[in-house]
mmCIF file of C-alpha atoms in Angstrom:
data_model
loop_
_atom_site.group_PDB
_atom_site.id
_atom_site.type_symbol
_atom_site.label_atom_id
_atom_site.label_comp_id
_atom_site.label_asym_id
_atom_site.label_seq_id
_atom_site.Cartn_x
_atom_site.Cartn_y
_atom_site.Cartn_z
ATOM 1 C CA MET A 1 19.071 19.845 7.981
ATOM 2 C CA ARG A 2 21.536 22.397 10.293
ATOM 3 C CA GLY A 3 21.539 24.252 6.921
ATOM 4 C CA THR A 4 18.518 24.968 6.381
ATOM 5 C CA LEU A 5 17.522 25.231 10.513
ATOM 6 C CA GLN A 6 20.304 27.581 10.259
ATOM 7 C CA ASN A 7 19.104 29.833 7.558
ATOM 8 C CA TYR A 8 15.124 30.013 9.069
ATOM 9 C CA ASN A 9 17.532 31.153 12.334
ATOM 10 C CA TRP A 10 18.493 33.819 10.079
ATOM 11 C CA LYS A 11 15.961 34.776 8.304
ATOM 12 C CA ILE A 12 13.595 35.105 11.679
ATOM 13 C CA GLN A 13 16.650 37.387 12.838
ATOM 14 C CA LEU A 14 16.626 39.481 9.924
ATOM 15 C CA LYS A 15 12.494 40.126 10.161
ATOM 16 C CA SER A 16 11.676 44.060 10.592
ATOM 17 C CA GLY A 17 14.681 45.428 10.803
ATOM 18 C CA SER A 18 16.566 42.036 13.687
ATOM 19 C CA THR A 19 15.941 44.609 16.296
ATOM 20 C CA LEU A 20 12.278 44.333 16.860
ATOM 21 C CA PRO A 21 9.920 41.275 18.146
ATOM 22 C CA VAL A 22 9.130 37.878 15.914
ATOM 23 C CA SER A 23 4.935 37.641 16.031
ATOM 24 C CA LYS A 24 3.676 33.969 18.061
ATOM 25 C CA THR A 25 2.121 33.209 13.935
ATOM 26 C CA GLU A 26 6.272 33.771 11.915
ATOM 27 C CA ILE A 27 7.294 31.339 15.377
ATOM 28 C CA LYS A 28 4.418 29.104 14.954
ATOM 29 C CA SER A 29 5.387 28.443 11.082
ATOM 30 C CA SER A 30 8.829 27.835 10.877
ATOM 31 C CA VAL A 31 8.738 25.614 13.900
ATOM 32 C CA LEU A 32 5.354 23.420 11.710
ATOM 33 C CA THR A 33 8.173 23.712 8.675
ATOM 34 C CA VAL A 34 10.946 22.843 11.248
ATOM 35 C CA LYS A 35 10.009 19.399 12.000
ATOM 36 C CA ARG A 36 7.986 18.501 8.486
ATOM 37 C CA LEU A 37 11.166 18.688 7.412
ATOM 38 C CA PHE A 38 12.372 16.807 10.283
ATOM 39 C CA SER A 39 9.287 13.544 9.500
ATOM 40 C CA THR A 40 10.396 13.054 5.969
ATOM 41 C CA SER A 41 14.233 13.373 5.705
ATOM 42 C CA HIS A 42 14.256 9.781 6.311
ATOM 43 C CA SER A 43 11.020 8.694 3.948
ATOM 44 C CA SER A 44 9.920 4.539 2.683
ATOM 45 C CA VAL A 45 9.996 6.467 -0.635
ATOM 46 C CA ASP A 46 12.825 5.223 -2.753
ATOM 47 C CA SER A 47 13.328 7.982 -4.876
ATOM 48 C CA LYS A 48 14.457 5.668 -7.792
ATOM 49 C CA GLU A 49 11.349 3.560 -7.530
ATOM 50 C CA MET A 50 9.576 6.641 -8.148
ATOM 51 C CA LYS A 51 11.056 7.407 -10.992
ATOM 52 C CA LYS A 52 10.504 4.439 -13.140
ATOM 53 C CA PHE A 53 6.871 4.256 -12.566
ATOM 54 C CA GLN A 54 6.806 8.428 -13.624
ATOM 55 C CA LEU A 55 7.217 6.965 -17.202
ATOM 56 C CA LEU A 56 4.067 4.303 -16.949
ATOM 57 C CA ALA A 57 1.403 6.973 -14.499
ATOM 58 C CA HIS A 58 -0.757 6.968 -17.817
ATOM 59 C CA LYS A 59 -0.515 3.530 -18.514
ATOM 60 C CA TRP A 60 -1.959 1.527 -15.930
ATOM 61 C CA TRP A 61 -5.289 0.843 -17.206
ATOM 62 C CA ASP A 62 -3.856 -0.740 -20.574
ATOM 63 C CA GLU A 63 -4.966 -4.129 -19.864
ATOM 64 C CA GLU A 64 -2.791 -5.727 -22.254
ATOM 65 C CA GLY A 65 0.144 -3.202 -21.498
ATOM 66 C CA GLU A 66 2.322 -3.112 -19.136
ATOM 67 C CA TYR A 67 0.182 -3.861 -16.223
ATOM 68 C CA SER A 68 -1.467 -6.355 -17.954
ATOM 69 C CA ALA A 69 -0.139 -8.894 -15.346
ATOM 70 C CA LEU A 70 -0.943 -6.873 -12.351
ATOM 71 C CA HIS A 71 -4.813 -7.053 -13.849
ATOM 72 C CA SER A 72 -4.528 -10.659 -13.661
ATOM 73 C CA MET A 73 -3.770 -10.697 -10.672
ATOM 74 C CA ASN A 74 -6.569 -9.516 -9.046
ATOM 75 C CA ASP A 75 -8.595 -12.850 -10.090
ATOM 76 C CA ILE A 76 -6.416 -14.254 -7.104
ATOM 77 C CA ARG A 77 -6.038 -11.151 -4.639
ATOM 78 C CA VAL A 78 -9.139 -9.864 -5.258
ATOM 79 C CA PRO A 79 -10.620 -13.066 -3.641
ATOM 80 C CA PHE A 80 -8.247 -13.767 -0.812
ATOM 81 C CA ILE A 81 -8.377 -10.054 0.850
ATOM 82 C CA ARG A 82 -13.031 -11.093 0.214
ATOM 83 C CA ASP A 83 -13.167 -13.474 1.720
ATOM 84 C CA THR A 84 -10.106 -13.631 4.269
ATOM 85 C CA LEU A 85 -12.837 -11.417 5.681
ATOM 86 C CA LEU A 86 -15.635 -13.037 5.934
ATOM 87 C CA ASN A 87 -13.677 -15.792 7.637
ATOM 88 C CA MET A 88 -13.210 -13.261 10.115
ATOM 89 C CA SER A 89 -16.551 -12.245 10.120
ATOM 90 C CA SER A 90 -20.206 -14.041 10.330
ATOM 91 C CA ASN A 91 -22.860 -10.906 8.976
ATOM 92 C CA TYR A 92 -22.223 -9.430 6.184
ATOM 93 C CA HIS A 93 -24.026 -7.738 3.325
ATOM 94 C CA LEU A 94 -25.217 -9.550 0.511
ATOM 95 C CA GLY A 95 -23.544 -7.632 -2.418
ATOM 96 C CA ASN A 96 -21.821 -5.638 -0.869
ATOM 97 C CA PRO A 97 -19.150 -8.470 1.679
ATOM 98 C CA LEU A 98 -17.339 -5.704 2.688
ATOM 99 C CA SER A 99 -19.010 -2.476 3.799
ATOM 100 C CA GLY A 100 -19.279 -1.055 6.925
ATOM 101 C CA VAL A 101 -14.670 -2.048 6.054
ATOM 102 C CA LYS A 102 -12.368 0.975 6.303
ATOM 103 C CA ILE A 103 -9.430 -0.139 3.924
ATOM 104 C CA LEU A 104 -5.861 1.992 2.950
ATOM 105 C CA ASP A 105 -4.435 0.848 -0.117
ATOM 106 C CA VAL A 106 -1.736 1.963 0.579
ATOM 107 C CA GLY A 107 0.776 1.870 -3.169
ATOM 108 C CA CYS A 108 -2.432 2.640 -4.809
ATOM 109 C CA GLY A 109 -0.550 3.276 -8.297
ATOM 110 C CA GLY A 110 -3.998 3.679 -10.945
ATOM 111 C CA GLY A 111 -6.528 2.180 -8.278
ATOM 112 C CA LEU A 112 -5.931 -1.717 -10.047
ATOM 113 C CA LEU A 113 -7.183 -2.940 -6.651
ATOM 114 C CA SER A 114 -8.495 -0.207 -5.023
ATOM 115 C CA GLU A 115 -11.921 0.004 -7.452
ATOM 116 C CA PRO A 116 -12.810 -3.618 -7.457
ATOM 117 C CA LEU A 117 -12.809 -3.646 -2.796
ATOM 118 C CA GLY A 118 -14.633 -1.141 -3.372
ATOM 119 C CA ARG A 119 -17.183 -2.731 -5.536
ATOM 120 C CA LEU A 120 -17.161 -5.144 -2.924
ATOM 121 C CA GLY A 121 -18.734 -2.510 -0.291
ATOM 122 C CA ALA A 122 -15.461 -0.541 1.490
ATOM 123 C CA SER A 123 -14.679 2.462 1.606
ATOM 124 C CA VAL A 124 -10.846 2.619 0.112
ATOM 125 C CA THR A 125 -8.165 5.515 1.020
ATOM 126 C CA GLY A 126 -5.940 5.458 -1.960
ATOM 127 C CA ILE A 127 -2.228 6.273 -1.094
ATOM 128 C CA ASP A 128 1.037 6.549 -3.751
ATOM 129 C CA PRO A 129 3.527 9.372 -4.085
ATOM 130 C CA LEU A 130 2.642 10.025 -7.489
ATOM 131 C CA GLU A 131 0.749 13.333 -8.723
ATOM 132 C CA ASP A 132 0.544 10.908 -12.166
ATOM 133 C CA ASN A 133 -0.487 7.887 -10.345
ATOM 134 C CA ILE A 134 -3.571 9.622 -8.702
ATOM 135 C CA ARG A 135 -4.564 11.335 -11.246
ATOM 136 C CA THR A 136 -4.853 8.976 -13.809
ATOM 137 C CA ALA A 137 -7.245 7.445 -10.493
ATOM 138 C CA ASP A 138 -8.808 9.816 -10.038
ATOM 139 C CA GLN A 139 -9.477 10.725 -12.997
ATOM 140 C CA HIS A 140 -10.671 6.413 -14.230
ATOM 141 C CA LYS A 141 -12.989 6.131 -10.966
ATOM 142 C CA SER A 142 -15.169 8.888 -12.215
ATOM 143 C CA PHE A 143 -16.579 7.207 -14.690
ATOM 144 C CA ASP A 144 -18.163 5.342 -11.898
ATOM 145 C CA PRO A 145 -20.542 7.567 -9.979
ATOM 146 C CA VAL A 146 -20.309 4.900 -7.142
ATOM 147 C CA LEU A 147 -17.176 4.774 -6.842
ATOM 148 C CA ALA A 148 -16.196 8.000 -7.192
ATOM 149 C CA LYS A 149 -18.258 8.085 -3.246
ATOM 150 C CA ARG A 150 -16.166 4.944 -1.785
ATOM 151 C CA ILE A 151 -13.256 5.785 -2.956
ATOM 152 C CA GLN A 152 -10.163 8.151 -2.248
ATOM 153 C CA TYR A 153 -6.892 9.070 -3.816
ATOM 154 C CA LYS A 154 -4.001 10.652 -2.202
ATOM 155 C CA SER A 155 -0.838 11.588 -4.110
ATOM 156 C CA SER A 156 1.464 10.351 0.329
ATOM 157 C CA SER A 157 3.869 8.535 1.280
ATOM 158 C CA LEU A 158 3.042 6.472 4.046
ATOM 159 C CA GLU A 159 4.631 7.787 7.225
ATOM 160 C CA GLU A 160 3.339 11.411 5.506
ATOM 161 C CA ILE A 161 -0.236 10.530 6.939
ATOM 162 C CA VAL A 162 0.610 8.600 9.599
ATOM 163 C CA GLU A 163 -0.422 11.239 12.367
ATOM 164 C CA GLU A 164 -3.741 12.377 11.304
ATOM 165 C CA SER A 165 -4.518 9.216 10.873
ATOM 166 C CA MET A 166 -3.238 6.894 14.025
ATOM 167 C CA GLU A 167 -5.436 3.281 13.868
ATOM 168 C CA THR A 168 -7.867 4.744 11.210
ATOM 169 C CA PHE A 169 -8.206 1.933 8.765
ATOM 170 C CA ASP A 170 -9.699 -1.741 9.588
ATOM 171 C CA VAL A 171 -7.486 -2.781 6.670
ATOM 172 C CA ILE A 172 -4.108 -2.675 4.748
ATOM 173 C CA VAL A 173 -3.532 -4.071 1.510
ATOM 174 C CA ALA A 174 -0.330 -3.320 0.355
ATOM 175 C CA SER A 175 -0.037 -6.024 -3.122
ATOM 176 C CA GLU A 176 3.813 -6.009 -5.345
ATOM 177 C CA VAL A 177 5.049 -2.306 -2.670
ATOM 178 C CA VAL A 178 7.170 -3.919 -0.083
ATOM 179 C CA GLU A 179 10.208 -4.465 -2.665
ATOM 180 C CA HIS A 180 10.726 -1.393 -3.882
ATOM 181 C CA VAL A 181 10.110 0.480 -0.494
ATOM 182 C CA ALA A 182 13.477 1.979 0.637
ATOM 183 C CA ASP A 183 13.244 1.165 4.953
ATOM 184 C CA LEU A 184 10.809 -1.794 4.932
ATOM 185 C CA GLU A 185 11.073 -2.558 8.990
ATOM 186 C CA MET A 186 10.049 1.780 9.089
ATOM 187 C CA PHE A 187 7.265 1.192 6.936
ATOM 188 C CA ILE A 188 5.330 -1.549 8.615
ATOM 189 C CA LYS A 189 5.840 0.708 11.553
ATOM 190 C CA CYS A 190 3.628 2.628 10.382
ATOM 191 C CA CYS A 191 1.077 0.231 9.244
ATOM 192 C CA SER A 192 0.713 -0.539 12.526
ATOM 193 C CA ARG A 193 0.246 2.810 13.553
ATOM 194 C CA VAL A 194 -2.696 2.982 10.919
ATOM 195 C CA LEU A 195 -4.128 -0.514 11.444
ATOM 196 C CA LYS A 196 -7.191 -0.647 14.471
ATOM 197 C CA PRO A 197 -5.899 -3.055 17.165
ATOM 198 C CA GLU A 198 -6.680 -6.423 15.084
ATOM 199 C CA GLY A 199 -6.645 -4.493 11.675
ATOM 200 C CA SER A 200 -5.673 -7.134 8.914
ATOM 201 C CA LEU A 201 -2.605 -6.319 6.709
ATOM 202 C CA PHE A 202 -2.067 -7.621 2.885
ATOM 203 C CA ILE A 203 1.285 -8.336 2.032
ATOM 204 C CA THR A 204 1.715 -9.612 -2.045
ATOM 205 C CA THR A 205 5.361 -9.899 -2.960
ATOM 206 C CA ILE A 206 7.993 -11.417 -4.300
ATOM 207 C CA ASN A 207 10.645 -13.575 -2.708
ATOM 208 C CA LYS A 208 14.345 -13.796 -2.773
ATOM 209 C CA THR A 209 15.323 -16.621 -4.778
ATOM 210 C CA GLN A 210 17.854 -17.537 -7.401
ATOM 211 C CA LEU A 211 14.094 -19.122 -9.087
ATOM 212 C CA SER A 212 12.642 -15.344 -8.556
ATOM 213 C CA TYR A 213 15.342 -14.086 -9.861
ATOM 214 C CA VAL A 214 15.036 -16.589 -13.537
ATOM 215 C CA LEU A 215 11.502 -16.131 -13.750
ATOM 216 C CA GLY A 216 10.740 -12.211 -12.218
ATOM 217 C CA ILE A 217 13.922 -10.863 -13.418
ATOM 218 C CA VAL A 218 15.626 -13.107 -16.747
ATOM 219 C CA VAL A 219 12.677 -14.116 -18.613
ATOM 220 C CA ALA A 220 9.567 -11.222 -16.552
ATOM 221 C CA GLU A 221 12.152 -8.300 -17.695
ATOM 222 C CA LYS A 222 14.914 -9.226 -19.975
ATOM 223 C CA ILE A 223 13.364 -12.281 -22.633
ATOM 224 C CA MET A 224 9.439 -11.822 -22.655
ATOM 225 C CA GLY A 225 8.985 -7.909 -21.998
ATOM 226 C CA ILE A 226 6.212 -9.066 -19.361
ATOM 227 C CA VAL A 227 6.783 -6.479 -17.303
ATOM 228 C CA PRO A 228 9.403 -3.120 -18.090
ATOM 229 C CA GLU A 229 13.176 -4.367 -18.221
ATOM 230 C CA GLY A 230 14.427 -2.498 -15.037
ATOM 231 C CA THR A 231 11.793 -3.133 -12.975
ATOM 232 C CA HIS A 232 12.668 -4.500 -10.213
ATOM 233 C CA GLU A 233 15.915 -4.880 -8.623
ATOM 234 C CA TRP A 234 17.082 -8.810 -6.240
ATOM 235 C CA GLU A 235 18.083 -7.466 -3.925
ATOM 236 C CA LYS A 236 15.050 -6.026 -2.713
ATOM 237 C CA PHE A 237 12.630 -8.821 -3.490
ATOM 238 C CA VAL A 238 11.962 -10.241 0.776
ATOM 239 C CA PRO A 239 12.156 -13.372 1.564
ATOM 240 C CA PRO A 240 9.001 -15.004 3.130
ATOM 241 C CA GLU A 241 11.091 -15.341 6.290
ATOM 242 C CA GLU A 242 12.275 -12.139 6.875
ATOM 243 C CA LEU A 243 8.972 -10.213 6.093
ATOM 244 C CA GLU A 244 7.385 -12.457 9.109
ATOM 245 C CA ARG A 245 10.224 -11.874 11.463
ATOM 246 C CA LEU A 246 9.872 -8.332 10.678
ATOM 247 C CA LEU A 247 5.267 -8.086 11.032
ATOM 248 C CA GLU A 248 5.274 -9.893 14.574
ATOM 249 C CA SER A 249 8.765 -8.017 16.382
ATOM 250 C CA ASN A 250 6.124 -5.162 15.582
ATOM 251 C CA GLY A 251 3.067 -5.994 16.919
ATOM 252 C CA PHE A 252 1.800 -8.619 13.831
ATOM 253 C CA SER A 253 0.356 -11.917 13.998
ATOM 254 C CA VAL A 254 1.279 -13.862 10.460
ATOM 255 C CA LYS A 255 -1.420 -15.917 10.088
ATOM 256 C CA THR A 256 -1.622 -16.638 6.354
ATOM 257 C CA VAL A 257 1.595 -17.017 4.052
ATOM 258 C CA ASN A 258 0.448 -18.130 0.440
ATOM 259 C CA GLY A 259 2.601 -19.013 -2.817
ATOM 260 C CA MET A 260 1.680 -17.873 -5.967
ATOM 261 C CA LEU A 261 2.435 -18.533 -9.915
ATOM 262 C CA TYR A 262 2.578 -16.638 -13.426
ATOM 263 C CA ASN A 263 1.741 -18.559 -15.907
ATOM 264 C CA PRO A 264 3.037 -15.791 -18.721
ATOM 265 C CA LEU A 265 1.748 -18.151 -21.604
ATOM 266 C CA SER A 266 -2.291 -17.875 -20.197
ATOM 267 C CA GLY A 267 -1.902 -14.986 -18.189
ATOM 268 C CA SER A 268 -2.941 -15.932 -15.261
ATOM 269 C CA TRP A 269 -2.208 -16.501 -11.881
ATOM 270 C CA SER A 270 -3.086 -19.609 -9.849
ATOM 271 C CA TRP A 271 -2.498 -20.702 -5.348
ATOM 272 C CA MET A 272 0.565 -23.064 -5.285
ATOM 273 C CA GLU A 273 2.723 -24.638 -2.162
ATOM 274 C CA SER A 274 5.697 -23.112 -2.569
ATOM 275 C CA THR A 275 7.031 -19.536 -1.508
ATOM 276 C CA SER A 276 9.652 -19.819 -4.018
ATOM 277 C CA VAL A 277 9.572 -16.621 -6.579
ATOM 278 C CA ASN A 278 5.615 -15.040 -5.115
ATOM 279 C CA TYR A 279 4.334 -15.059 -2.408
ATOM 280 C CA ALA A 280 0.534 -13.464 -0.621
ATOM 281 C CA MET A 281 0.480 -12.834 3.337
ATOM 282 C CA HIS A 282 -1.603 -12.063 5.471
ATOM 283 C CA ALA A 283 -1.339 -10.705 9.660
ATOM 284 C CA VAL A 284 -3.158 -9.664 12.143
ATOM 285 C CA LYS A 285 -2.438 -6.643 14.650
ATOM 286 C CA SER A 286 -2.593 -7.733 17.907
ATOM 287 C CA GLY A 287 -4.857 -5.348 19.783
ATOM 288 C CA ALA A 288 -6.869 -5.487 23.212
ATOM 289 C CA ARG A 289 -10.514 -6.623 23.635
ATOM 290 C CA GLY A 290 -13.192 -4.140 23.119
ATOM 291 C CA GLN A 291 -11.580 -2.334 20.734
ATOM 292 C CA SER A 292 -12.541 -2.342 16.847
ATOM 293 C CA SER A 293 -11.749 -3.838 14.704
ATOM 294 C CA PRO A 294 -12.538 -5.186 10.692
ATOM 295 C CA THR A 295 -14.965 -8.450 12.465
ATOM 296 C CA ASP A 296 -16.617 -5.775 14.200
ATOM 297 C CA ALA A 297 -16.496 -4.051 10.936
ATOM 298 C CA LEU A 298 -18.558 -6.643 9.519
ATOM 299 C CA SER A 299 -21.312 -6.729 12.011
ATOM 300 C CA GLU A 300 -22.553 -3.856 12.050
ATOM 301 C CA SER A 301 -23.844 -4.175 8.304
ATOM 302 C CA GLU A 302 -27.931 -4.449 8.068
ATOM 303 C CA SER A 303 -28.538 -7.998 6.335
ATOM 304 C CA GLU A 304 -27.115 -11.246 7.965
ATOM 305 C CA GLN A 305 -27.472 -13.141 5.143
ATOM 306 C CA PRO A 306 -24.500 -14.789 3.122
ATOM 307 C CA SER A 307 -22.442 -13.147 -0.458
ATOM 308 C CA ALA A 308 -22.735 -15.822 -3.142
ATOM 309 C CA THR A 309 -19.703 -15.912 -3.989
ATOM 310 C CA ALA A 310 -18.069 -16.066 -0.138
ATOM 311 C CA GLY A 311 -15.841 -18.807 -0.332
ATOM 312 C CA THR A 312 -11.457 -19.527 0.438
ATOM 313 C CA ALA A 313 -9.703 -18.809 -2.154
ATOM 314 C CA VAL A 314 -6.907 -20.817 -1.315
#
C-alpha cells in the first residue's frame, strides 16, 4: 500500500513538468483512488474460494448437477424465511406475502434463492463477487418478466456496497456463505451496517463437528460426489455458539437456531433438533422505536388477507 501511495505522489509531481499546480479534479481523483484501495485492502472475500466457484459458474441451474443440494434446500429455507417474516407481521398480500420487503441476498451465486424470494413479492438485490455468477443469474431471471423487475444483481462483495447502502435493507440472507468468507466478524459487521434497525438476518451454514467432517466432506465430497471435492474446508465451518456470540456482540439478537439434515438418497432436506451438521439461524438487529423494520414493510401491504401458504416451517 505504501508503494502505491508513493507511486501516486510521484505521478502527481511529474504532472505538467512537476512545476505547475495540479488541478483539483486530478487531486480529487487521486484521493478517491487511494481511498478505494484502503477500503478494499481488507476484504471478507477469500480469493481461493472464488477460484473454486469460478469453474462452476455456468452450472447453477442444472438441478441434477453440482448444485442439486442447494436447489432442494429451497424446499425448507424459503418457507423458513417467508414464515418467520410473516409471523412478525399481521398484514400481507395474498399471493405476494413479501411485497414491500427489501431483501439483500449475499453471495447469491446464480440466483437460486433470489428468484423464489422475488416470486413471493420481495424486492431482491443479489450480490456476488464473481462476475460469471452474476452473468448467469441475470440471464436466468430475464426469462421471467416479473422477476426481471423485482430482482437486481450486482457483482460486488458485501463491504463494497456498505457506504452506498447504509440501513437500506429489511432482510439479509446469507445462505451457505459464512463458511466461505475470509473474515467472519467483518462480514457480520457489514451485515449490521446495511440492515435497517429491527431488520432480520437469515443464515444457513455448517457446524464444525466430527460428524460434519464425515458427512459434509468425506461422504458428500469424496464418496458420493454430492458437491465437488474441495468445495468445503472443515477449518472454516462455524459452530452455532460462535456465530451466535459474534452476532450478539455486533448488535443482533438471535431468535431461532434450527438443525437441518440432507438425505442424499432422496435428495431432500428436513428440519431436525440437532445442529451437529447443518443449521439455520435467524437474528434480528437491535433498533430504536419508530424506525422501519420488515414488519412495517409488510404492514404497508394493500391487502390484509392471510396467505393460504402461511404457516410455521419449523
